[in-house]
Short mmCIF file of N, CA, C and O in Angstrom, two decimals:
data_model
loop_
_atom_site.label_atom_id
_atom_site.label_comp_id
_atom_site.label_asym_id
_atom_site.label_seq_id
_atom_site.Cartn_x
_atom_site.Cartn_y
_atom_site.Cartn_z
N TYR A 14 0.80 -1.21 0.00
CA TYR A 14 0.00 0.00 0.00
C TYR A 14 0.84 1.27 0.00
O TYR A 14 0.32 2.36 -0.05
N ALA A 15 2.15 1.14 0.09
CA ALA A 15 3.03 2.31 0.25
C ALA A 15 2.84 3.33 -0.85
O ALA A 15 2.88 4.52 -0.60
N GLY A 16 2.63 2.91 -2.06
CA GLY A 16 2.48 3.84 -3.17
C GLY A 16 1.06 3.97 -3.67
O GLY A 16 0.83 4.56 -4.71
N SER A 17 0.11 3.42 -2.93
CA SER A 17 -1.28 3.46 -3.39
C SER A 17 -1.86 4.87 -3.26
O SER A 17 -1.35 5.72 -2.54
N TRP A 18 -2.95 5.09 -3.97
CA TRP A 18 -3.65 6.38 -3.91
C TRP A 18 -4.12 6.66 -2.48
O TRP A 18 -3.96 7.77 -1.98
N VAL A 19 -4.66 5.66 -1.82
CA VAL A 19 -5.14 5.83 -0.45
C VAL A 19 -3.99 6.20 0.48
O VAL A 19 -4.10 7.14 1.29
N ALA A 20 -2.87 5.50 0.36
CA ALA A 20 -1.72 5.80 1.21
C ALA A 20 -1.20 7.21 0.95
O ALA A 20 -0.85 7.94 1.90
N THR A 21 -1.18 7.62 -0.30
CA THR A 21 -0.74 8.97 -0.64
C THR A 21 -1.68 10.01 -0.05
O THR A 21 -1.24 11.00 0.55
N CYS A 22 -2.97 9.79 -0.19
CA CYS A 22 -3.96 10.72 0.38
C CYS A 22 -3.82 10.81 1.89
O CYS A 22 -3.90 11.90 2.47
N MET A 23 -3.59 9.68 2.53
CA MET A 23 -3.45 9.67 3.98
C MET A 23 -2.17 10.39 4.42
O MET A 23 -2.17 11.11 5.42
N ARG A 24 -1.09 10.23 3.66
CA ARG A 24 0.16 10.92 3.98
C ARG A 24 -0.03 12.43 3.87
O ARG A 24 0.41 13.20 4.74
N ILE A 25 -0.73 12.87 2.83
CA ILE A 25 -0.98 14.29 2.65
C ILE A 25 -1.90 14.81 3.75
O ILE A 25 -1.66 15.88 4.33
N ALA A 26 -2.94 14.05 4.08
CA ALA A 26 -3.87 14.47 5.14
C ALA A 26 -3.14 14.58 6.48
O ALA A 26 -3.39 15.51 7.25
N LEU A 27 -2.24 13.66 6.76
CA LEU A 27 -1.46 13.71 7.99
C LEU A 27 -0.60 14.97 8.03
O LEU A 27 -0.53 15.65 9.06
N ALA A 28 0.03 15.31 6.92
CA ALA A 28 0.86 16.51 6.87
C ALA A 28 0.02 17.76 7.08
O ALA A 28 0.44 18.69 7.79
N ILE A 29 -1.17 17.80 6.50
CA ILE A 29 -2.07 18.94 6.70
C ILE A 29 -2.49 19.01 8.17
O ILE A 29 -2.50 20.09 8.77
N ALA A 30 -2.82 17.86 8.74
CA ALA A 30 -3.22 17.81 10.15
C ALA A 30 -2.10 18.33 11.05
O ALA A 30 -2.36 19.07 12.01
N GLU A 31 -0.87 17.96 10.75
CA GLU A 31 0.27 18.43 11.55
C GLU A 31 0.46 19.94 11.40
O GLU A 31 0.75 20.64 12.38
N ALA A 32 0.27 20.47 10.18
CA ALA A 32 0.37 21.91 9.97
C ALA A 32 -0.74 22.64 10.72
O ALA A 32 -0.50 23.68 11.35
N LEU A 33 -1.94 22.08 10.68
CA LEU A 33 -3.05 22.67 11.43
C LEU A 33 -2.80 22.63 12.93
O LEU A 33 -3.07 23.60 13.64
N GLN A 34 -2.27 21.51 13.40
CA GLN A 34 -1.98 21.40 14.82
C GLN A 34 -0.99 22.49 15.23
O GLN A 34 -1.17 23.15 16.26
N HIS A 35 0.03 22.69 14.43
CA HIS A 35 1.01 23.73 14.74
C HIS A 35 0.34 25.10 14.77
O HIS A 35 0.56 25.89 15.70
N ALA A 36 -0.46 25.40 13.76
CA ALA A 36 -1.16 26.69 13.73
C ALA A 36 -2.06 26.84 14.95
O ALA A 36 -2.06 27.89 15.61
N HIS A 37 -2.80 25.79 15.28
CA HIS A 37 -3.72 25.84 16.42
C HIS A 37 -2.96 26.03 17.73
O HIS A 37 -3.42 26.74 18.62
N GLU A 38 -1.81 25.40 17.86
CA GLU A 38 -0.99 25.57 19.07
C GLU A 38 -0.50 27.02 19.21
O GLU A 38 -0.22 27.47 20.32
N GLN A 39 -0.43 27.73 18.09
CA GLN A 39 -0.04 29.15 18.13
C GLN A 39 -1.28 30.04 18.28
O GLN A 39 -1.16 31.27 18.29
N GLY A 40 -2.46 29.42 18.38
CA GLY A 40 -3.70 30.17 18.53
C GLY A 40 -4.27 30.68 17.22
O GLY A 40 -5.10 31.60 17.21
N VAL A 41 -3.85 30.10 16.09
CA VAL A 41 -4.29 30.56 14.77
C VAL A 41 -5.26 29.55 14.16
O VAL A 41 -4.98 28.36 14.11
N LEU A 42 -6.39 30.08 13.69
CA LEU A 42 -7.37 29.28 12.95
C LEU A 42 -7.21 29.63 11.47
O LEU A 42 -7.19 30.82 11.12
N HIS A 43 -7.13 28.65 10.60
CA HIS A 43 -6.96 28.91 9.18
C HIS A 43 -8.25 29.43 8.57
O HIS A 43 -8.27 30.43 7.86
N ARG A 44 -9.35 28.76 8.76
CA ARG A 44 -10.71 29.12 8.35
C ARG A 44 -10.98 29.06 6.85
O ARG A 44 -12.06 29.45 6.42
N ASP A 45 -10.04 28.57 6.04
CA ASP A 45 -10.30 28.49 4.60
C ASP A 45 -9.50 27.36 3.96
O ASP A 45 -8.84 27.55 2.95
N LEU A 46 -9.61 26.17 4.55
CA LEU A 46 -8.93 25.01 3.96
C LEU A 46 -9.63 24.64 2.66
O LEU A 46 -10.85 24.50 2.62
N LYS A 47 -8.85 24.49 1.62
CA LYS A 47 -9.35 24.05 0.31
C LYS A 47 -8.14 23.65 -0.52
O LYS A 47 -7.01 24.00 -0.18
N PRO A 48 -8.36 22.88 -1.59
CA PRO A 48 -7.22 22.39 -2.37
C PRO A 48 -6.29 23.50 -2.86
O PRO A 48 -5.07 23.32 -2.86
N SER A 49 -6.82 24.64 -3.25
CA SER A 49 -5.96 25.70 -3.77
C SER A 49 -5.11 26.36 -2.69
O SER A 49 -4.22 27.16 -3.01
N ASN A 50 -5.36 26.04 -1.42
CA ASN A 50 -4.54 26.57 -0.33
C ASN A 50 -3.52 25.54 0.16
O ASN A 50 -2.99 25.66 1.26
N LEU A 51 -3.27 24.55 -0.66
CA LEU A 51 -2.27 23.53 -0.38
C LEU A 51 -1.28 23.49 -1.53
O LEU A 51 -1.65 23.73 -2.68
N MET A 52 -0.05 23.18 -1.20
CA MET A 52 0.96 23.02 -2.24
C MET A 52 1.78 21.79 -1.92
O MET A 52 2.10 21.53 -0.75
N LEU A 53 2.10 21.03 -2.92
CA LEU A 53 2.94 19.85 -2.78
C LEU A 53 4.25 20.17 -3.50
O LEU A 53 4.26 20.44 -4.70
N SER A 54 5.35 20.16 -2.75
CA SER A 54 6.65 20.48 -3.35
C SER A 54 7.13 19.31 -4.20
O SER A 54 6.60 18.20 -4.12
N ALA A 55 8.17 19.57 -4.97
CA ALA A 55 8.74 18.53 -5.82
C ALA A 55 9.25 17.35 -5.00
O ALA A 55 9.28 16.21 -5.48
N ARG A 56 9.62 17.59 -3.75
CA ARG A 56 10.10 16.52 -2.86
C ARG A 56 8.98 15.88 -2.05
O ARG A 56 9.24 15.05 -1.17
N GLY A 57 7.74 16.30 -2.31
CA GLY A 57 6.61 15.68 -1.63
C GLY A 57 6.21 16.33 -0.32
O GLY A 57 5.37 15.82 0.41
N ARG A 58 6.78 17.49 -0.01
CA ARG A 58 6.42 18.21 1.21
C ARG A 58 5.11 18.94 1.00
O ARG A 58 4.91 19.59 -0.02
N VAL A 59 4.21 18.83 1.96
CA VAL A 59 2.91 19.48 1.88
C VAL A 59 2.98 20.80 2.62
O VAL A 59 3.42 20.86 3.76
N LEU A 60 2.56 21.88 1.95
CA LEU A 60 2.57 23.20 2.55
C LEU A 60 1.14 23.74 2.64
O LEU A 60 0.39 23.66 1.67
N LEU A 61 0.79 24.28 3.77
CA LEU A 61 -0.51 24.92 3.98
C LEU A 61 -0.31 26.40 3.72
O LEU A 61 0.51 27.06 4.35
N LEU A 62 -1.06 26.95 2.76
CA LEU A 62 -0.88 28.32 2.31
C LEU A 62 -2.09 29.19 2.62
O LEU A 62 -3.13 28.70 3.06
N ASP A 63 -1.96 30.45 2.32
CA ASP A 63 -3.01 31.46 2.33
C ASP A 63 -3.77 31.54 3.65
O ASP A 63 -4.86 30.99 3.81
N PHE A 64 -3.19 32.24 4.55
CA PHE A 64 -3.81 32.49 5.84
C PHE A 64 -4.57 33.82 5.82
O PHE A 64 -4.71 34.48 6.84
N GLY A 65 -5.06 34.21 4.65
CA GLY A 65 -5.75 35.49 4.48
C GLY A 65 -7.02 35.62 5.31
O GLY A 65 -7.42 36.72 5.67
N LEU A 66 -7.70 34.52 5.60
CA LEU A 66 -8.91 34.56 6.44
C LEU A 66 -8.64 34.07 7.84
O LEU A 66 -9.56 33.91 8.63
N ALA A 67 -7.38 33.83 8.14
CA ALA A 67 -7.02 33.30 9.46
C ALA A 67 -7.35 34.30 10.56
O ALA A 67 -7.43 35.50 10.33
N SER A 68 -7.54 33.76 11.74
CA SER A 68 -7.75 34.59 12.92
C SER A 68 -7.14 33.90 14.11
O SER A 68 -6.80 32.72 14.06
N THR A 69 -6.99 34.64 15.17
CA THR A 69 -6.57 34.01 16.41
C THR A 69 -7.79 33.39 17.05
O THR A 69 -8.92 33.86 16.86
N ALA A 70 -7.61 32.31 17.78
CA ALA A 70 -8.72 31.59 18.40
C ALA A 70 -9.57 32.56 19.21
O ALA A 70 -9.07 33.36 19.98
N GLY A 71 -10.89 32.50 18.99
CA GLY A 71 -11.82 33.34 19.73
C GLY A 71 -11.99 34.74 19.17
O GLY A 71 -12.80 35.51 19.65
N SER A 72 -11.24 35.10 18.14
CA SER A 72 -11.32 36.44 17.56
C SER A 72 -12.20 36.43 16.33
O SER A 72 -12.20 35.49 15.55
N THR A 73 -12.95 37.48 16.14
CA THR A 73 -13.76 37.64 14.93
C THR A 73 -13.44 38.97 14.27
O THR A 73 -14.25 39.53 13.55
N LYS A 74 -12.25 39.51 14.48
CA LYS A 74 -11.89 40.84 14.03
C LYS A 74 -11.88 41.01 12.51
O LYS A 74 -12.09 42.11 12.03
N LEU A 75 -11.62 39.95 11.76
CA LEU A 75 -11.46 40.11 10.32
C LEU A 75 -12.76 40.19 9.55
O LEU A 75 -12.77 40.60 8.41
N THR A 76 -13.87 39.80 10.15
CA THR A 76 -15.14 39.81 9.44
C THR A 76 -16.23 40.31 10.37
O THR A 76 -16.11 40.29 11.58
N GLY A 77 -17.31 40.74 9.80
CA GLY A 77 -18.43 41.24 10.59
C GLY A 77 -19.32 40.13 11.06
O GLY A 77 -19.35 39.03 10.51
N THR A 78 -20.10 40.39 12.07
CA THR A 78 -21.02 39.41 12.63
C THR A 78 -22.01 38.96 11.56
O THR A 78 -22.54 39.78 10.83
N GLY A 79 -22.24 37.68 11.52
CA GLY A 79 -23.22 37.12 10.60
C GLY A 79 -22.74 36.89 9.19
O GLY A 79 -23.50 36.45 8.34
N GLN A 80 -21.49 37.17 8.90
CA GLN A 80 -20.96 36.94 7.56
C GLN A 80 -20.34 35.56 7.47
O GLN A 80 -19.57 35.17 8.35
N ALA A 81 -20.65 34.85 6.41
CA ALA A 81 -20.00 33.57 6.16
C ALA A 81 -18.59 33.84 5.68
O ALA A 81 -18.36 34.73 4.88
N ILE A 82 -17.62 33.09 6.21
CA ILE A 82 -16.23 33.28 5.81
C ILE A 82 -15.68 31.96 5.28
O ILE A 82 -15.97 30.91 5.82
N GLY A 83 -14.92 32.03 4.22
CA GLY A 83 -14.34 30.83 3.65
C GLY A 83 -14.89 30.55 2.27
O GLY A 83 -15.56 31.36 1.67
N SER A 84 -14.59 29.37 1.78
CA SER A 84 -15.04 28.92 0.47
C SER A 84 -16.20 27.96 0.66
O SER A 84 -16.04 26.95 1.36
N PRO A 85 -17.36 28.26 0.11
CA PRO A 85 -18.58 27.49 0.41
C PRO A 85 -18.44 25.97 0.36
O PRO A 85 -18.96 25.29 1.22
N LEU A 86 -17.71 25.44 -0.61
CA LEU A 86 -17.61 23.98 -0.72
C LEU A 86 -16.85 23.35 0.44
O LEU A 86 -16.95 22.15 0.66
N TYR A 87 -16.09 24.15 1.17
CA TYR A 87 -15.24 23.61 2.23
C TYR A 87 -15.56 24.20 3.60
O TYR A 87 -14.84 23.97 4.56
N MET A 88 -16.64 24.95 3.71
CA MET A 88 -17.02 25.57 4.98
C MET A 88 -17.66 24.57 5.92
O MET A 88 -18.43 23.71 5.50
N SER A 89 -17.37 24.74 7.19
CA SER A 89 -18.08 23.97 8.22
C SER A 89 -19.48 24.55 8.36
O SER A 89 -19.73 25.70 7.95
N PRO A 90 -20.42 23.80 8.92
CA PRO A 90 -21.78 24.33 9.10
C PRO A 90 -21.81 25.66 9.85
O PRO A 90 -22.55 26.58 9.47
N GLU A 91 -21.00 25.80 10.90
CA GLU A 91 -21.01 27.06 11.66
C GLU A 91 -20.46 28.22 10.83
O GLU A 91 -20.92 29.36 10.95
N GLN A 92 -19.51 27.94 9.95
CA GLN A 92 -19.02 28.98 9.05
C GLN A 92 -20.10 29.36 8.06
O GLN A 92 -20.32 30.54 7.79
N MET A 93 -20.78 28.36 7.51
CA MET A 93 -21.82 28.61 6.52
C MET A 93 -22.95 29.45 7.11
O MET A 93 -23.51 30.29 6.43
N ARG A 94 -23.24 29.22 8.38
CA ARG A 94 -24.31 29.98 9.04
C ARG A 94 -23.83 31.35 9.53
O ARG A 94 -24.63 32.13 10.03
N GLY A 95 -22.54 31.63 9.41
CA GLY A 95 -22.01 32.90 9.86
C GLY A 95 -21.93 33.02 11.37
O GLY A 95 -21.89 34.12 11.91
N GLU A 96 -21.85 31.89 12.06
CA GLU A 96 -21.77 31.86 13.53
C GLU A 96 -20.30 31.98 13.95
O GLU A 96 -19.68 31.01 14.38
N LEU A 97 -19.78 33.18 13.83
CA LEU A 97 -18.34 33.40 14.01
C LEU A 97 -17.84 33.00 15.39
O LEU A 97 -16.70 32.55 15.52
N THR A 98 -18.64 33.15 16.41
CA THR A 98 -18.18 32.80 17.76
C THR A 98 -18.08 31.30 17.96
O THR A 98 -17.46 30.85 18.91
N ARG A 99 -18.67 30.51 17.06
CA ARG A 99 -18.60 29.05 17.17
C ARG A 99 -17.47 28.45 16.35
O ARG A 99 -17.20 27.27 16.42
N ILE A 100 -16.81 29.27 15.54
CA ILE A 100 -15.71 28.78 14.70
C ILE A 100 -14.48 28.59 15.58
O ILE A 100 -14.04 29.51 16.26
N ASP A 101 -13.95 27.37 15.58
CA ASP A 101 -12.76 27.07 16.36
C ASP A 101 -11.95 26.02 15.62
O ASP A 101 -12.17 25.80 14.43
N GLU A 102 -11.03 25.38 16.31
CA GLU A 102 -10.16 24.39 15.69
C GLU A 102 -10.95 23.29 14.99
O GLU A 102 -10.52 22.76 13.96
N ARG A 103 -12.10 22.95 15.54
CA ARG A 103 -12.91 21.89 14.93
C ARG A 103 -13.38 22.27 13.53
O ARG A 103 -13.57 21.40 12.68
N SER A 104 -13.56 23.55 13.28
CA SER A 104 -13.96 24.00 11.95
C SER A 104 -12.87 23.69 10.93
O SER A 104 -13.16 23.26 9.81
N ASP A 105 -11.61 23.89 11.32
CA ASP A 105 -10.49 23.54 10.43
C ASP A 105 -10.41 22.03 10.24
O ASP A 105 -10.14 21.54 9.13
N VAL A 106 -10.65 21.27 11.30
CA VAL A 106 -10.60 19.81 11.20
C VAL A 106 -11.72 19.31 10.27
O VAL A 106 -11.52 18.39 9.48
N TYR A 107 -12.87 19.94 10.34
CA TYR A 107 -13.98 19.63 9.43
C TYR A 107 -13.52 19.84 7.98
O TYR A 107 -13.74 18.99 7.12
N GLY A 108 -12.87 20.98 7.72
CA GLY A 108 -12.35 21.25 6.38
C GLY A 108 -11.34 20.21 5.94
O GLY A 108 -11.33 19.79 4.78
N LEU A 109 -10.50 19.76 6.85
CA LEU A 109 -9.54 18.69 6.54
C LEU A 109 -10.29 17.42 6.14
O LEU A 109 -9.90 16.75 5.18
N GLY A 110 -11.35 17.11 6.85
CA GLY A 110 -12.15 15.93 6.51
C GLY A 110 -12.74 16.04 5.11
O GLY A 110 -12.75 15.05 4.36
N LEU A 111 -13.20 17.23 4.75
CA LEU A 111 -13.73 17.42 3.39
C LEU A 111 -12.65 17.26 2.34
O LEU A 111 -12.88 16.66 1.29
N LEU A 112 -11.45 17.77 2.63
CA LEU A 112 -10.34 17.62 1.69
C LEU A 112 -10.00 16.14 1.49
O LEU A 112 -9.78 15.69 0.36
N LEU A 113 -9.96 15.39 2.59
CA LEU A 113 -9.64 13.97 2.51
C LEU A 113 -10.74 13.23 1.74
O LEU A 113 -10.44 12.40 0.88
N TYR A 114 -11.98 13.54 2.03
CA TYR A 114 -13.10 12.92 1.30
C TYR A 114 -12.96 13.16 -0.20
O TYR A 114 -13.06 12.24 -1.01
N GLU A 115 -12.71 14.42 -0.56
CA GLU A 115 -12.59 14.75 -1.98
C GLU A 115 -11.40 14.05 -2.63
O GLU A 115 -11.49 13.55 -3.76
N ALA A 116 -10.28 13.98 -1.92
CA ALA A 116 -9.11 13.31 -2.48
C ALA A 116 -9.36 11.83 -2.70
O ALA A 116 -8.95 11.26 -3.71
N LEU A 117 -10.04 11.19 -1.75
CA LEU A 117 -10.28 9.74 -1.86
C LEU A 117 -11.36 9.39 -2.87
O LEU A 117 -11.28 8.35 -3.54
N THR A 118 -12.39 10.24 -3.00
CA THR A 118 -13.52 9.92 -3.87
C THR A 118 -13.49 10.66 -5.20
O THR A 118 -14.21 10.30 -6.13
N LEU A 119 -12.66 11.71 -5.26
CA LEU A 119 -12.58 12.59 -6.42
C LEU A 119 -13.92 13.29 -6.70
O LEU A 119 -14.24 13.64 -7.83
N HIS A 120 -14.70 13.50 -5.63
CA HIS A 120 -15.98 14.22 -5.70
C HIS A 120 -16.07 15.18 -4.52
O HIS A 120 -15.65 14.85 -3.41
N GLN A 121 -16.67 16.33 -4.75
CA GLN A 121 -16.92 17.27 -3.65
C GLN A 121 -18.24 16.87 -2.99
O GLN A 121 -19.24 16.67 -3.67
N PRO A 122 -18.24 16.73 -1.66
CA PRO A 122 -19.41 16.15 -1.00
C PRO A 122 -20.68 16.99 -1.03
O PRO A 122 -21.77 16.44 -1.01
N PHE A 123 -20.59 18.32 -1.08
CA PHE A 123 -21.79 19.14 -0.94
C PHE A 123 -22.04 20.10 -2.10
O PHE A 123 -22.83 21.02 -1.97
N GLN A 124 -21.39 19.91 -3.22
CA GLN A 124 -21.51 20.87 -4.31
C GLN A 124 -22.93 20.91 -4.83
O GLN A 124 -23.51 19.90 -5.22
N GLY A 125 -23.50 22.11 -4.82
CA GLY A 125 -24.84 22.33 -5.35
C GLY A 125 -24.78 23.14 -6.62
O GLY A 125 -23.71 23.51 -7.10
N LYS A 126 -25.96 23.45 -7.15
CA LYS A 126 -26.04 24.21 -8.39
C LYS A 126 -25.87 25.71 -8.15
O LYS A 126 -25.66 26.46 -9.08
N SER A 127 -25.99 26.13 -6.91
CA SER A 127 -25.86 27.54 -6.55
C SER A 127 -25.29 27.62 -5.13
O SER A 127 -25.21 26.61 -4.42
N PHE A 128 -24.94 28.83 -4.72
CA PHE A 128 -24.45 29.02 -3.36
C PHE A 128 -25.53 28.56 -2.36
O PHE A 128 -25.23 27.87 -1.40
N GLU A 129 -26.75 28.95 -2.60
CA GLU A 129 -27.85 28.61 -1.68
C GLU A 129 -28.06 27.08 -1.61
O GLU A 129 -28.29 26.53 -0.54
N ASP A 130 -27.97 26.41 -2.75
CA ASP A 130 -28.11 24.96 -2.79
C ASP A 130 -26.96 24.30 -2.00
O ASP A 130 -27.17 23.37 -1.21
N THR A 131 -25.74 24.79 -2.21
CA THR A 131 -24.58 24.27 -1.47
C THR A 131 -24.76 24.51 0.02
O THR A 131 -24.54 23.62 0.83
N ARG A 132 -25.17 25.72 0.40
CA ARG A 132 -25.39 26.06 1.80
C ARG A 132 -26.41 25.10 2.43
O ARG A 132 -26.20 24.59 3.53
N HIS A 133 -27.48 24.83 1.73
CA HIS A 133 -28.50 23.91 2.25
C HIS A 133 -27.93 22.51 2.43
O HIS A 133 -28.22 21.84 3.43
N ARG A 134 -27.13 22.05 1.50
CA ARG A 134 -26.54 20.71 1.60
C ARG A 134 -25.59 20.59 2.77
O ARG A 134 -25.54 19.56 3.45
N VAL A 135 -24.79 21.64 3.02
CA VAL A 135 -23.88 21.63 4.16
C VAL A 135 -24.68 21.59 5.44
O VAL A 135 -24.42 20.84 6.34
#
């Protein structure tokens, strides 16, 4: 299984989880995990990029109350509802789960025909 698709996906997911753990230990929430915010180097190193929507744990300074933050296909339910005070490390872990699901199945789990349809599915 060392070179299998599943093993590769799991190795990448583990690297993302470790990067998230490090960010969380520093009090930083990423809040926008998605494939375009990941980079795989030529040597196979996984990099977590674009902390543009990041915040410190418990802070909502970057966005206004009631605004959804992130990319709809990868938002946690609390992000989708704009419940900024409920967004925490678990929201990032939820995004990691969606990334792993998509990598393993090659399908996005909640993609709808519109933002509203996607929001309802999440």
